[in-house]
Coordinates of C-alpha atoms (C1' of nucleotides) in Angstrom, one line a residue:
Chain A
X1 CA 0.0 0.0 0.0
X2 CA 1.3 3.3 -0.5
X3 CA 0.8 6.5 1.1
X4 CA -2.5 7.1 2.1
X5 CA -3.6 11.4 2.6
X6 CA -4.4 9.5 6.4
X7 CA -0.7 8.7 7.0
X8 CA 0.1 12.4 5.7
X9 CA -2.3 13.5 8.5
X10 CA -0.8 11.7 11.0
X11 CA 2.6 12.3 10.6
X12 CA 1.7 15.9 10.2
X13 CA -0.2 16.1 13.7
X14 CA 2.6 13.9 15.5
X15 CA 5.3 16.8 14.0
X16 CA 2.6 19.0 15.3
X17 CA 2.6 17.9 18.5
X18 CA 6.1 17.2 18.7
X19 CA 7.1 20.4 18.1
X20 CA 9.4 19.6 15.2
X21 CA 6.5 22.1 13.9
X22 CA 6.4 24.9 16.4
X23 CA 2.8 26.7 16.4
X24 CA 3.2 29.3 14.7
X25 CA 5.9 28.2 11.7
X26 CA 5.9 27.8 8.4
X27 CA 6.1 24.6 7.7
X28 CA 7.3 22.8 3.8
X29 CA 5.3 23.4 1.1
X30 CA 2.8 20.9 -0.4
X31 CA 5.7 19.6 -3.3
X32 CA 8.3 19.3 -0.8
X33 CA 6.5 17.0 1.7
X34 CA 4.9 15.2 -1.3
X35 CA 8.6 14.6 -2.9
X36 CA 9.4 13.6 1.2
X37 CA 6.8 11.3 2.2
X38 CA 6.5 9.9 -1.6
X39 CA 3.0 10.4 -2.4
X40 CA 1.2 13.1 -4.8
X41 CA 0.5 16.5 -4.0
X42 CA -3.0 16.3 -4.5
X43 CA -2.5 13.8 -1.3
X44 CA -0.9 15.8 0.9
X45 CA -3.6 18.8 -0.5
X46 CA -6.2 16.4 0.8
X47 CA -4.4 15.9 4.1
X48 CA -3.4 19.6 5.0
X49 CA -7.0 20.5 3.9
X50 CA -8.3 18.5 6.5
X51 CA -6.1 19.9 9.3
X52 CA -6.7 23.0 8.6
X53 CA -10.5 22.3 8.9
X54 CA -9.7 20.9 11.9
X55 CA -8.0 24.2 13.0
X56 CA -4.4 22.7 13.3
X57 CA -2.7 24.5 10.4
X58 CA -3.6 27.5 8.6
X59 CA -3.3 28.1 4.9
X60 CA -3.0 30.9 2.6
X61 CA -2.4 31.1 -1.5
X62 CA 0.9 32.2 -2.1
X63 CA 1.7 32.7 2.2
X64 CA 1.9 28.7 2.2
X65 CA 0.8 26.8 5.3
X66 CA 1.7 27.1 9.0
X67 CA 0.7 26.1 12.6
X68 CA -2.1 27.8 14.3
X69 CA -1.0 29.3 17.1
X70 CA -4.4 29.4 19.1
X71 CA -6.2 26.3 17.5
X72 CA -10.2 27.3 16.8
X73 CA -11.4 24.3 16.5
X74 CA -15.1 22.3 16.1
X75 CA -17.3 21.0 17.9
X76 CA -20.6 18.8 17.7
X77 CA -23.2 20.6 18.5
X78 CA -26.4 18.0 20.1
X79 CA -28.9 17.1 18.3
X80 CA -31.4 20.0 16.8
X81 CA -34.6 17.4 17.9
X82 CA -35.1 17.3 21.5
X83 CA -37.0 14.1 21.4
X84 CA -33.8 12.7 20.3
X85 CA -31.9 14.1 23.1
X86 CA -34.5 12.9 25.4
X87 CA -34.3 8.9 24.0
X88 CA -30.7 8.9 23.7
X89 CA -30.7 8.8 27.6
X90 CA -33.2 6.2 27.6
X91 CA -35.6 8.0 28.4
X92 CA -39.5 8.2 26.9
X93 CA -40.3 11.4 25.0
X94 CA -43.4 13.1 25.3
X95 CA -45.1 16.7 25.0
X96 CA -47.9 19.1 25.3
X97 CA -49.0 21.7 23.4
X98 CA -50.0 24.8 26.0
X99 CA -50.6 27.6 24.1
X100 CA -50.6 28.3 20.0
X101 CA -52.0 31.6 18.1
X102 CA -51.5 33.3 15.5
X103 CA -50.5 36.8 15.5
X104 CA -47.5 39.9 14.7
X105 CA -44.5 38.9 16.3
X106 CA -43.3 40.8 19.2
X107 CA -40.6 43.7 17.8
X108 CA -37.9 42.4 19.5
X109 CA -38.4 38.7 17.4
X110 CA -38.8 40.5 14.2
X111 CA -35.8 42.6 14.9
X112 CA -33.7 39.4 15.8
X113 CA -35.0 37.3 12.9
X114 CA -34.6 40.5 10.4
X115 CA -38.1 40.5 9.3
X116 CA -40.7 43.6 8.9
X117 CA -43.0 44.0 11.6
X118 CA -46.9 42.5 11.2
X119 CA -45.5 39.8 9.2
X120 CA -47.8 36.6 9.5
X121 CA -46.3 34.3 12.2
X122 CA -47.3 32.3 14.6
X123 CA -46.4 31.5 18.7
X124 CA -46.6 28.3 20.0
X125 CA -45.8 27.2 23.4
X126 CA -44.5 23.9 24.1
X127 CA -43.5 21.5 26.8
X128 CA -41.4 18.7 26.6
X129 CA -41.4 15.6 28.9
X130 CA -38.7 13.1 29.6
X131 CA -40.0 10.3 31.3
X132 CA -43.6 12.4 31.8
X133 CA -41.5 14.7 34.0
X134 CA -41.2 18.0 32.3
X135 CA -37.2 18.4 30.5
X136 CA -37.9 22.2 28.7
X137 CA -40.4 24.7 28.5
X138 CA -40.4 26.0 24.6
X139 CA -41.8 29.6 23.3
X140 CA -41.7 29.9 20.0
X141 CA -42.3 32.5 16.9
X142 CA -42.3 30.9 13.2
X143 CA -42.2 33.3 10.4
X144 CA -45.3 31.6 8.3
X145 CA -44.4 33.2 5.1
X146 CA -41.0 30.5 5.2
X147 CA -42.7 27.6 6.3
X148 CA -47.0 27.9 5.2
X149 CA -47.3 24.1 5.7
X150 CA -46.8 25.0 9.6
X151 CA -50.3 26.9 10.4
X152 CA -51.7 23.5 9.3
X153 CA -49.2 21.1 11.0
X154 CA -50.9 19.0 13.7
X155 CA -49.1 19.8 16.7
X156 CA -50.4 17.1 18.8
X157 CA -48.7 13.9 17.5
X158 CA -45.8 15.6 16.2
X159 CA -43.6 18.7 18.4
X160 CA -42.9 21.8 16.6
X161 CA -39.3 21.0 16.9
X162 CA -39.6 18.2 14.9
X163 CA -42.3 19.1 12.6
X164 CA -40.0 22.0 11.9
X165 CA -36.7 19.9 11.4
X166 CA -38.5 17.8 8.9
X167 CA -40.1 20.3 7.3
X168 CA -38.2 23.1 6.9
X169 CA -34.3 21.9 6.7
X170 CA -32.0 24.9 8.2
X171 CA -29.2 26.7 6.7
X172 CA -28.0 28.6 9.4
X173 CA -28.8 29.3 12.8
X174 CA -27.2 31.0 15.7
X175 CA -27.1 29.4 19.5
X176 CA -27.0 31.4 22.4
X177 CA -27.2 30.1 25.9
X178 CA -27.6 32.0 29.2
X179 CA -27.6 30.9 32.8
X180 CA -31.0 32.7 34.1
X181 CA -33.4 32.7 37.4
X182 CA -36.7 31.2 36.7
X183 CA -39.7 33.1 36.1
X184 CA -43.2 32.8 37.1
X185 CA -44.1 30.4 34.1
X186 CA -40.7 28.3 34.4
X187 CA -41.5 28.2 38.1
X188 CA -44.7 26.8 37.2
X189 CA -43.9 24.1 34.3
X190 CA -40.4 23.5 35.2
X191 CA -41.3 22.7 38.6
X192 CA -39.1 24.5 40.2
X193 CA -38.9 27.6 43.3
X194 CA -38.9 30.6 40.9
X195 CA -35.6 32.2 40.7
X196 CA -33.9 28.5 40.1
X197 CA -31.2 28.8 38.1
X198 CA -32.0 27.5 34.6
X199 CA -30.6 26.8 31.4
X200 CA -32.1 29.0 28.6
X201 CA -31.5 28.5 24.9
X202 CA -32.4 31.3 22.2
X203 CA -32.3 30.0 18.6
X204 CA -32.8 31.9 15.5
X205 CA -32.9 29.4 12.3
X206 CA -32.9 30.4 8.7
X207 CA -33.5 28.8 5.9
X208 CA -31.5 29.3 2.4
X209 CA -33.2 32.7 1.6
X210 CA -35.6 33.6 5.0
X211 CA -35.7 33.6 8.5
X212 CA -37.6 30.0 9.6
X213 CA -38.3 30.3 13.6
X214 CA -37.3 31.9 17.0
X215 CA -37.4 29.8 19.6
X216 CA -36.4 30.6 23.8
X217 CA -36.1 27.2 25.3
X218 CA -35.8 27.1 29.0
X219 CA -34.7 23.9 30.5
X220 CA -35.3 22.0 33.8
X221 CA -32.4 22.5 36.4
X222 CA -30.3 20.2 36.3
X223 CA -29.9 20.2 32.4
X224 CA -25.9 20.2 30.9
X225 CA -25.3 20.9 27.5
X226 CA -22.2 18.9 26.4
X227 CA -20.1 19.4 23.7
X228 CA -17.2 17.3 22.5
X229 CA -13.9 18.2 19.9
Chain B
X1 CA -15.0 28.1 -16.9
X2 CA -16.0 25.1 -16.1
X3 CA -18.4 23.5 -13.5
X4 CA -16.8 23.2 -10.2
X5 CA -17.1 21.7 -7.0
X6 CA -18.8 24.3 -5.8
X7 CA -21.4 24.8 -8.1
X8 CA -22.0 21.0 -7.6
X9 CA -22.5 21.6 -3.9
X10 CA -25.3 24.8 -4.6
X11 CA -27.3 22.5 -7.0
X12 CA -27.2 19.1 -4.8
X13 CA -28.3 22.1 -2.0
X14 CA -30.5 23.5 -4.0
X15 CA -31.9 19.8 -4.8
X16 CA -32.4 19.1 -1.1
X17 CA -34.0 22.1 -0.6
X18 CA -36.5 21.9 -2.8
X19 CA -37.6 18.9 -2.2
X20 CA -36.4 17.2 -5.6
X21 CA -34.6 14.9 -3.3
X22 CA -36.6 14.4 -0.1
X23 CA -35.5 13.7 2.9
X24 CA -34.5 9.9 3.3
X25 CA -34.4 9.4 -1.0
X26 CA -31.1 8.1 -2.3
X27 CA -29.7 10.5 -5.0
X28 CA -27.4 8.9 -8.1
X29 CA -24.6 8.2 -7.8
X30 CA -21.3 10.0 -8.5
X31 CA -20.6 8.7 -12.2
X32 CA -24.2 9.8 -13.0
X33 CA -24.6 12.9 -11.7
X34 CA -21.0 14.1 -13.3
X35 CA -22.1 12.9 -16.5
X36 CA -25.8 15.3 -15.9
X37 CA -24.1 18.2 -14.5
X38 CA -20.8 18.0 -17.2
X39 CA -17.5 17.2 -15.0
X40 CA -15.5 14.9 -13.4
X41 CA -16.5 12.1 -10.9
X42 CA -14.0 13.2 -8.6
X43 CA -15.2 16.6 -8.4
X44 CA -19.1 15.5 -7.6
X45 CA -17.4 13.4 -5.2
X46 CA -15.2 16.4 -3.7
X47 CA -18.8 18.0 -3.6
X48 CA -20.7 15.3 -2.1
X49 CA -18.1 14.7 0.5
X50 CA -18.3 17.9 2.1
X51 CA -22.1 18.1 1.9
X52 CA -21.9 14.8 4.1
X53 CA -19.3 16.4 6.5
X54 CA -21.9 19.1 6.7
X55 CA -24.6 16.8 7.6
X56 CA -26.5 16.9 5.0
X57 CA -26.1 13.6 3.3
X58 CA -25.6 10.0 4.3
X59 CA -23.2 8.3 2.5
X60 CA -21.9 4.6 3.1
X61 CA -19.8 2.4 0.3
X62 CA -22.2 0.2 -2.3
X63 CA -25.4 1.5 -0.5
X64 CA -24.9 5.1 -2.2
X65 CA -25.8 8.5 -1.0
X66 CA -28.8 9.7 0.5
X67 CA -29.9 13.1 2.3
X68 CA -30.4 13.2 6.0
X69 CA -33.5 12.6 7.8
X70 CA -32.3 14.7 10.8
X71 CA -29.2 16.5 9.8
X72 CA -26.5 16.6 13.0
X73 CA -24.7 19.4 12.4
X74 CA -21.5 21.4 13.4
X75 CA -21.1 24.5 15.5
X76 CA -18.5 26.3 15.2
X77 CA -17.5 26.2 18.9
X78 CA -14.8 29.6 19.4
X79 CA -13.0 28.7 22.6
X80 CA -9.6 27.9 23.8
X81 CA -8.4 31.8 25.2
X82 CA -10.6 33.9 27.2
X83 CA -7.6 36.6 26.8
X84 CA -9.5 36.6 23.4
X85 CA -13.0 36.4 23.9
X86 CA -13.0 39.3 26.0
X87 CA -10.7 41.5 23.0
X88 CA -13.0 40.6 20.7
X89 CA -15.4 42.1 22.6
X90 CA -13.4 45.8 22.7
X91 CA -12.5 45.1 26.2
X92 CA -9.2 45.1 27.7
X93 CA -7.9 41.5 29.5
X94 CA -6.0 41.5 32.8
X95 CA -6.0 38.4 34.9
X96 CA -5.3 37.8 38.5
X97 CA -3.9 34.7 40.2
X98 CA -5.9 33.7 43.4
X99 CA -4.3 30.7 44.9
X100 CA -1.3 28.2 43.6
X101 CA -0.4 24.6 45.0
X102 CA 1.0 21.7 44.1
X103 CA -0.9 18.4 45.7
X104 CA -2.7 15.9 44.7
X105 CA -6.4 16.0 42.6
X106 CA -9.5 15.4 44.5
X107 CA -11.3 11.9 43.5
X108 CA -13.8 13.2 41.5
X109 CA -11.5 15.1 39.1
X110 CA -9.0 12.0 39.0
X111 CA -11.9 9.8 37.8
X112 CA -13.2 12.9 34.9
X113 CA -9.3 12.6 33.7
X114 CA -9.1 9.0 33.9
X115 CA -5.9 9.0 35.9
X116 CA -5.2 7.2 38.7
X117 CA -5.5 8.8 42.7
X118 CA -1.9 10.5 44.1
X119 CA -0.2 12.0 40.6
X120 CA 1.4 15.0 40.9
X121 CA -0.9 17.8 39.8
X122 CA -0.7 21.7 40.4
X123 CA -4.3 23.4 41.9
X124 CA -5.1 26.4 40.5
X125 CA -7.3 29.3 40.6
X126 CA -7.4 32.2 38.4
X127 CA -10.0 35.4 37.9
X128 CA -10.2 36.6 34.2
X129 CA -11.3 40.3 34.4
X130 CA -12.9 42.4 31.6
X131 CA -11.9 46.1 31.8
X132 CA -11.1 45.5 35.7
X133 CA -14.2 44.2 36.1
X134 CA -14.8 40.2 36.9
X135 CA -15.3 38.1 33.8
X136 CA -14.7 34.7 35.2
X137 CA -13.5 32.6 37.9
X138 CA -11.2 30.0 36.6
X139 CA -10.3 26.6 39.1
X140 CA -8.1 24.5 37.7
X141 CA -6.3 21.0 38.0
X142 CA -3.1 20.5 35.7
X143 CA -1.8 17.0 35.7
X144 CA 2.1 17.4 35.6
X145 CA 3.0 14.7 33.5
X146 CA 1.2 15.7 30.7
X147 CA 3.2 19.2 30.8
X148 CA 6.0 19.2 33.1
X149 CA 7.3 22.6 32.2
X150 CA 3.7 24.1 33.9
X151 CA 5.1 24.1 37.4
X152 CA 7.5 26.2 36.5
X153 CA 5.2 28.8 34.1
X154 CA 4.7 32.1 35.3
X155 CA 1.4 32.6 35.3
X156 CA 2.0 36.4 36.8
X157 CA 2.5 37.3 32.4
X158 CA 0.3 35.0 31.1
X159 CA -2.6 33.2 31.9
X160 CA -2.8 29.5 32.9
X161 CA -5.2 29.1 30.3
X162 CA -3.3 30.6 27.2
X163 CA 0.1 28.9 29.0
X164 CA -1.6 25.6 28.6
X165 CA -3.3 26.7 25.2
X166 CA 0.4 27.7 23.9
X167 CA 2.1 24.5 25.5
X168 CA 0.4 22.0 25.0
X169 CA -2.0 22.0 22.3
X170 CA -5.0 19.7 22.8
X171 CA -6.1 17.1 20.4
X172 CA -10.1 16.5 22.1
X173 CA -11.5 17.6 25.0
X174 CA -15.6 17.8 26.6
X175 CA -17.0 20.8 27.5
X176 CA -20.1 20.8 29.9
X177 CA -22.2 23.5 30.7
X178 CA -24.9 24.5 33.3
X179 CA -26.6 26.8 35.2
X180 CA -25.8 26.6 38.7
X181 CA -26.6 29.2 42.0
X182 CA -23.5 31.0 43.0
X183 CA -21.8 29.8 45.8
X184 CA -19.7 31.9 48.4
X185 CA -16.6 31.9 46.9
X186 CA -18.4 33.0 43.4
X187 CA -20.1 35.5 45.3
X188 CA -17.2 37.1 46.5
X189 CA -15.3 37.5 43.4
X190 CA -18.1 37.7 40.8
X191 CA -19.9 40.5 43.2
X192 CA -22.8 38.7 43.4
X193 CA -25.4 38.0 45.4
X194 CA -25.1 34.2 46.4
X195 CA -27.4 32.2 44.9
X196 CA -27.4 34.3 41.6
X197 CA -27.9 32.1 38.2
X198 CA -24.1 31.5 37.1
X199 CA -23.1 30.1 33.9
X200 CA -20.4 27.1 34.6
X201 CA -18.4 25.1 32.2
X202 CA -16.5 22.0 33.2
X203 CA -14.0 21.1 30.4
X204 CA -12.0 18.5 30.7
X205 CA -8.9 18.4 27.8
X206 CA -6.5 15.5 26.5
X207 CA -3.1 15.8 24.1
X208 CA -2.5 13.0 22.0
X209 CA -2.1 10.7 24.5
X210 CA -3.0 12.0 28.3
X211 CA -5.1 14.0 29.9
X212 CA -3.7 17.6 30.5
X213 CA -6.3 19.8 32.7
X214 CA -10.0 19.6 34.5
X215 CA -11.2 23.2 34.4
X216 CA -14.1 24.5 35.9
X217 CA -15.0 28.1 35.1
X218 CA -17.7 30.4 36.6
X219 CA -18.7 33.5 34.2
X220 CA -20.0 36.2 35.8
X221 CA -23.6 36.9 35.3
X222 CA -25.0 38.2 31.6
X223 CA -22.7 35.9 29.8
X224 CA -23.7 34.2 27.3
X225 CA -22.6 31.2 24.9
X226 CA -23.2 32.0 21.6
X227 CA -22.8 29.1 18.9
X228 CA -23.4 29.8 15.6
X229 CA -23.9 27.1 12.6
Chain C
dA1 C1' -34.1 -23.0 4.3
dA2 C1' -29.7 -21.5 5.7
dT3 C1' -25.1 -20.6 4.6
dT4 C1' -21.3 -19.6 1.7
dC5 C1' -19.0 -17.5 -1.8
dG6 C1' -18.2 -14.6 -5.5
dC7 C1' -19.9 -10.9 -8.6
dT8 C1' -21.4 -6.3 -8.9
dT9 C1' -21.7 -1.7 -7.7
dA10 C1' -21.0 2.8 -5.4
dT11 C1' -18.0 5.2 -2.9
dG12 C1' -13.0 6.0 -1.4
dT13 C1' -8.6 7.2 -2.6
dA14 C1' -4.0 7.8 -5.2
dT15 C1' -1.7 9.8 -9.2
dG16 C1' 0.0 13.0 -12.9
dC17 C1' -1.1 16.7 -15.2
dA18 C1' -2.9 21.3 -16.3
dC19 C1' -4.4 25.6 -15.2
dA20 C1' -6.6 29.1 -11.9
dT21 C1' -5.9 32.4 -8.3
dA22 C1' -4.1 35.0 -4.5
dA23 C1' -0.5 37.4 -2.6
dT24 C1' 4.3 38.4 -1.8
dT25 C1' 8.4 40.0 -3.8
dG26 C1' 11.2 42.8 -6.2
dA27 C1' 12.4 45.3 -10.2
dG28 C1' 11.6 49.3 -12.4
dT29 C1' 9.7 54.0 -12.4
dC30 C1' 8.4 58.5 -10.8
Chain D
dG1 C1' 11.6 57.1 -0.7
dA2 C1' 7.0 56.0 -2.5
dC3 C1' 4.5 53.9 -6.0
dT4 C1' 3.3 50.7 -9.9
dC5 C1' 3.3 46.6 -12.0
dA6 C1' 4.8 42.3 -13.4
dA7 C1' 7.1 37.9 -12.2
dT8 C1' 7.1 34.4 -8.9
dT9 C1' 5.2 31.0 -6.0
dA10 C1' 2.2 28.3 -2.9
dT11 C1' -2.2 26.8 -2.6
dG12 C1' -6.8 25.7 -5.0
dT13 C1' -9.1 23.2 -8.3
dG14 C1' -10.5 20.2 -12.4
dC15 C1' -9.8 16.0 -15.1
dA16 C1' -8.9 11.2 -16.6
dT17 C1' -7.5 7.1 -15.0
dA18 C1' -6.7 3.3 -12.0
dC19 C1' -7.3 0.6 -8.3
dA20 C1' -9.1 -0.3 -3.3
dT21 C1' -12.8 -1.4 -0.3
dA22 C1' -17.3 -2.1 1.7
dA23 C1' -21.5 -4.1 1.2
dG24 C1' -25.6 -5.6 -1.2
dC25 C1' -27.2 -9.4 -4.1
dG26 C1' -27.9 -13.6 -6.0
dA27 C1' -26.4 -18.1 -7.4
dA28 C1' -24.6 -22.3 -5.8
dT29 C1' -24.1 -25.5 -2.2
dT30 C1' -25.1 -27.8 2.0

DNA sequence: AATTCGCTTATGTATGCACATAATTGAGTC
DNA sequence: GACTCAATTATGTGCATACATAAGCGAATT
């Protein structure tokens, strides 16, 4: 077997971490490794790609390729359907539907999503259950004009979250989590004193040309949100 | 110019998006969709490839290609020094070393590194401050083997974290977040109320073959973790 | 019917070549 | 010295080809 863009990887990392390749340096350019480790360039292209996706090396036309010095790497963000998150800890998903209208978003939504005010959308509440003992509260806007389908979507068989993930595939989205003390309503759903410390998750999604949802998600205390690189 | 990778990826997008492929369908495969769209195999493979690193396709040898049911993403996850965070954020970065000693790691954290009881390890506690004003309270366990030269760092300059970010390069780590209620000590230097919702991440890291550190960070109240896919 | 084995097929990868593109370098000019 | 512009160079990409590998499928065997 010969060299494989793998091996190239490899050796690459251990010189990384080795510091044969200080962060920081320049290191050979993609001809001169390929002539050293005896492979093709488009194999050692392949392999240096990859690290630098990783956030190990990076490359510029021209500048050539070094270490990072302050790696930004990747991680896996958990799964975008709660009831997933729910059974991968063996636990039985359930949920209730406590409030849905429609109506003009709040100002504050359509400013965040980047959408005129009085568009058509529509706010759904939402608990979720793990085990019939409530996991996250959900308050949601979506922007009806992205996603039509969802004014007629049965809510009671399937969430929103997962109609929506089904539905109405996202582009983009951004994350933001906050450490907050519980309101009255979290109090009351999330079973808990009210100013409980709680998770709370605010998600805008977008879909390839328009805004899809805004969704605030608090969660029960207790709840960790792990990430691994 | 020619079709390239790129363009493949926007129209296989594009494909999903609208439905053309639906969720779950198998798309052709690679020789058949170079010959529709005009170029090589290996560039509708380049395409396809990073489509499937992006989640958006399924792809396994013989069985073909076919588009997610429930895309798993990737967040871009900015981390490894605070130092950072807090420029990008137009403020200036001081940091302040609390407490210092060399000893042996509690149980718990010996168990979350996977190392056995009674290695040397250096205990130490660090406050990150924004403009002079708390940012975070940083307690940290550095297991000496993995980086001997850290019991001699000066962490009066630099910061353990950036140190440890500079020396020794991590190759995966966990992160887990929560809200917890501050306790005294947070109270004190996060100036606080006790009790307060408090944003904590426990990170554990590993090099290429040991653990390195068990950090547990408070951030001081407002802050929030923003992901962004 | 169950098992084994080999054929087929789709993806995975390596290679050599060509050309595109960005960006640095340095020579030439004012 | 400051500026312009072209040559240089390292990465980025496309293509044709070949072979590797996993896994589904079906025929042959028990």
């Amino acid at each position: 077997m010969s060299t494989s863009w793998q091996n190239v990887q490899d050796e690459a990392l251990r010189r990384i971490h080795s510091r044969e390749w200080p962060p920081g340096a320049q290191i050979p350019n993609e001809a001169d490794l390929a002539r050293e480790l005896g492979c093709a360039r488009a194999t050692v292209n392949r392999a240096l790609r990859a690290l630098a996706q990783a956030g190990w090396l990076e490359r510029r036309r021209r500048a050539g390729t070094r270490v990072a010095v302050a790696p930004l790497r990747q991680a896996q963000l958990a799964i975008p359907i709660i009831r997933h998150e729910i059974e991968a800890r063996g636990q039985t998903y359930s949920h209730g539907l406590l409030t849905r209208r429609t109506g003009p978003m709040p100002p504050q939504v359509c400013a965040s999503l980047g959408v005129p005010q009085d568009v058509p959308a529509q706010e759904v509440r939402t608990l979720h259950l793990a085990d019939g003992r409530t996991y996250a509260l959900e308050h949601r806007w979506v922007y009806l004009a992205a996603v039509p389908g969802f004014a007629d979507a049965n809510l009671e068989e399937i969430s929103p979250n997962e109609w929506l993930v089904l539905n109405a595939p996202f582009d983009h989205g951004t994350f933001d989590y906050s450490a907050v003390a519980a309101d009255a309503e979290m109090s009351t759903h999330l079973e808990c004193p009210a100013g409980t410390p709680v998770m709370m998750l605010e998600r805008r999604t977008f879909g390839p040309t328009t805004p899809v949802t805004h969704v605030r998600l608090a969660y029960a205390p207790g709840f960790r949100l792990h990430l691994s690189i």
